[in-house]
Amino acid sequence: MIKTEFGIMDTIDPEKNYVKYEPQKYGCVAIDDDKYINDWWPRLLLIRTYTQSLSRPSFALDRYGVTLIPPESLPALQDIVISDKRINHDHHLIALADKISQAIDEQKYMIHFGV
């Protein structure tokens, strides 16, 4: 599995450049990048995100770097994940859907570490 990881940020520093790979710090869950992200890409392109810092607005995910996903973009990401029919057979997708739900409930940013 070529993993891509998603976690929840307790706080976000608007001045910080998030470039360090720290999945354990954010309680990340991993999914298979090649298996899912490629299929989701057209829909991910519509989601507003930030690349490494809040000063770098973007769309979709930085496949090879760090993406910050704001709370207002999480419902769209959640919809992508839960509408994937493979969720019924992959506990990794279920864990990601749960993680997104938690971030939505807590109104927190998510962080994504690419491959």
CSV table of C-alpha atoms in Angstrom, one decimal:
chain,number,residue,atom,x,y,z
A,1,MET,CA,0.0,0.0,0.0
A,2,ILE,CA,1.3,3.4,-0.9
A,3,LYS,CA,-0.2,5.3,2.0
A,4,THR,CA,-1.6,8.8,2.3
A,5,GLU,CA,-2.5,9.9,5.8
A,6,PHE,CA,-5.1,12.2,7.3
A,7,GLY,CA,-5.3,13.5,10.9
A,8,ILE,CA,-6.9,16.2,13.0
A,9,MET,CA,-5.1,19.4,14.1
A,10,ASP,CA,-6.0,20.5,17.6
A,11,THR,CA,-4.8,24.0,16.9
A,12,ILE,CA,-3.5,25.7,13.8
A,13,ASP,CA,-0.8,28.4,13.7
A,14,PRO,CA,-1.5,30.8,10.9
A,15,GLU,CA,2.2,31.7,10.7
A,16,LYS,CA,3.5,28.2,10.7
A,17,ASN,CA,4.7,26.3,7.6
A,18,TYR,CA,3.7,22.7,8.1
A,19,VAL,CA,6.3,20.7,6.2
A,20,LYS,CA,7.5,18.2,8.8
A,21,TYR,CA,6.1,14.7,8.5
A,22,GLU,CA,4.4,14.1,11.9
A,23,PRO,CA,1.5,11.7,11.4
A,24,GLN,CA,1.7,10.4,15.0
A,25,LYS,CA,1.2,14.0,16.3
A,26,TYR,CA,-2.2,14.2,14.6
A,27,GLY,CA,-3.5,10.7,15.1
A,28,CYS,CA,-3.5,10.0,11.4
A,29,VAL,CA,-5.3,7.2,9.6
A,30,ALA,CA,-3.9,5.9,6.4
A,31,ILE,CA,-5.5,4.9,3.1
A,32,ASP,CA,-4.0,3.5,-0.1
A,33,ASP,CA,-3.2,6.5,-2.3
A,34,ASP,CA,-3.2,4.7,-5.6
A,35,LYS,CA,-6.3,2.8,-4.8
A,36,TYR,CA,-8.5,5.8,-3.8
A,37,ILE,CA,-7.0,9.2,-4.5
A,38,ASN,CA,-6.7,8.7,-8.2
A,39,ASP,CA,-10.4,7.8,-8.4
A,40,TRP,CA,-11.4,10.7,-6.3
A,41,TRP,CA,-9.3,13.3,-8.0
A,42,PRO,CA,-11.9,15.0,-10.1
A,43,ARG,CA,-14.0,15.7,-7.0
A,44,LEU,CA,-11.0,16.6,-4.9
A,45,LEU,CA,-10.2,19.4,-7.3
A,46,LEU,CA,-13.3,21.2,-6.1
A,47,ILE,CA,-12.3,21.2,-2.5
A,48,ARG,CA,-10.5,24.4,-1.1
A,49,THR,CA,-7.4,23.5,0.8
A,50,TYR,CA,-4.0,25.0,1.8
A,51,THR,CA,-0.6,23.7,0.8
A,52,GLN,CA,1.7,23.6,3.9
A,53,SER,CA,0.5,26.9,5.4
A,54,LEU,CA,-2.6,29.2,5.5
A,55,SER,CA,-0.8,31.6,3.3
A,56,ARG,CA,-0.9,29.2,0.4
A,57,PRO,CA,-4.5,28.6,-0.7
A,58,SER,CA,-5.1,25.8,-3.1
A,59,PHE,CA,-7.5,23.1,-4.2
A,60,ALA,CA,-7.4,19.3,-3.8
A,61,LEU,CA,-4.5,17.5,-2.0
A,62,ASP,CA,-0.8,17.9,-2.3
A,63,ARG,CA,-0.1,14.4,-3.4
A,64,TYR,CA,3.6,14.6,-2.4
A,65,GLY,CA,3.5,17.1,0.4
A,66,VAL,CA,1.3,18.5,3.2
A,67,THR,CA,-2.2,19.8,2.8
A,68,LEU,CA,-4.3,21.6,5.4
A,69,ILE,CA,-8.0,21.1,5.0
A,70,PRO,CA,-10.2,23.7,6.6
A,71,PRO,CA,-13.4,22.8,8.5
A,72,GLU,CA,-15.6,24.3,5.7
A,73,SER,CA,-14.2,21.8,3.2
A,74,LEU,CA,-14.6,18.7,5.3
A,75,PRO,CA,-18.3,18.0,4.4
A,76,ALA,CA,-17.3,17.7,0.7
A,77,LEU,CA,-14.3,15.4,1.6
A,78,GLN,CA,-16.6,13.3,3.8
A,79,ASP,CA,-19.1,13.0,1.0
A,80,ILE,CA,-16.3,11.7,-1.4
A,81,VAL,CA,-15.3,9.1,1.2
A,82,ILE,CA,-18.7,7.8,2.2
A,83,SER,CA,-20.0,7.7,-1.3
A,84,ASP,CA,-17.2,5.3,-2.4
A,85,LYS,CA,-18.8,1.9,-2.6
A,86,ARG,CA,-15.6,0.3,-1.4
A,87,ILE,CA,-16.2,1.7,2.1
A,88,ASN,CA,-18.2,-1.4,2.8
A,89,HIS,CA,-15.1,-3.6,2.4
A,90,ASP,CA,-12.2,-1.4,3.6
A,91,HIS,CA,-11.8,-0.7,7.3
A,92,HIS,CA,-9.3,2.1,6.4
A,93,LEU,CA,-12.0,4.1,4.6
A,94,ILE,CA,-14.3,3.6,7.6
A,95,ALA,CA,-11.6,4.9,9.9
A,96,LEU,CA,-11.1,7.9,7.6
A,97,ALA,CA,-14.8,8.7,7.5
A,98,ASP,CA,-14.9,8.5,11.3
A,99,LYS,CA,-11.9,10.8,11.5
A,100,ILE,CA,-13.5,13.4,9.2
A,101,SER,CA,-16.8,13.2,11.2
A,102,GLN,CA,-14.8,13.9,14.4
A,103,ALA,CA,-13.1,16.9,12.8
A,104,ILE,CA,-16.5,18.2,11.5
A,105,ASP,CA,-18.0,17.8,15.0
A,106,GLU,CA,-15.1,19.6,16.6
A,107,GLN,CA,-14.8,22.3,13.8
A,108,LYS,CA,-11.0,21.5,13.4
A,109,TYR,CA,-8.7,21.5,10.5
A,110,MET,CA,-7.4,18.3,9.1
A,111,ILE,CA,-3.9,17.7,7.9
A,112,HIS,CA,-3.0,15.4,5.0
A,113,PHE,CA,0.4,13.9,4.4
A,114,GLY,CA,1.0,12.8,0.8
A,115,VAL,CA,3.0,9.8,-0.3
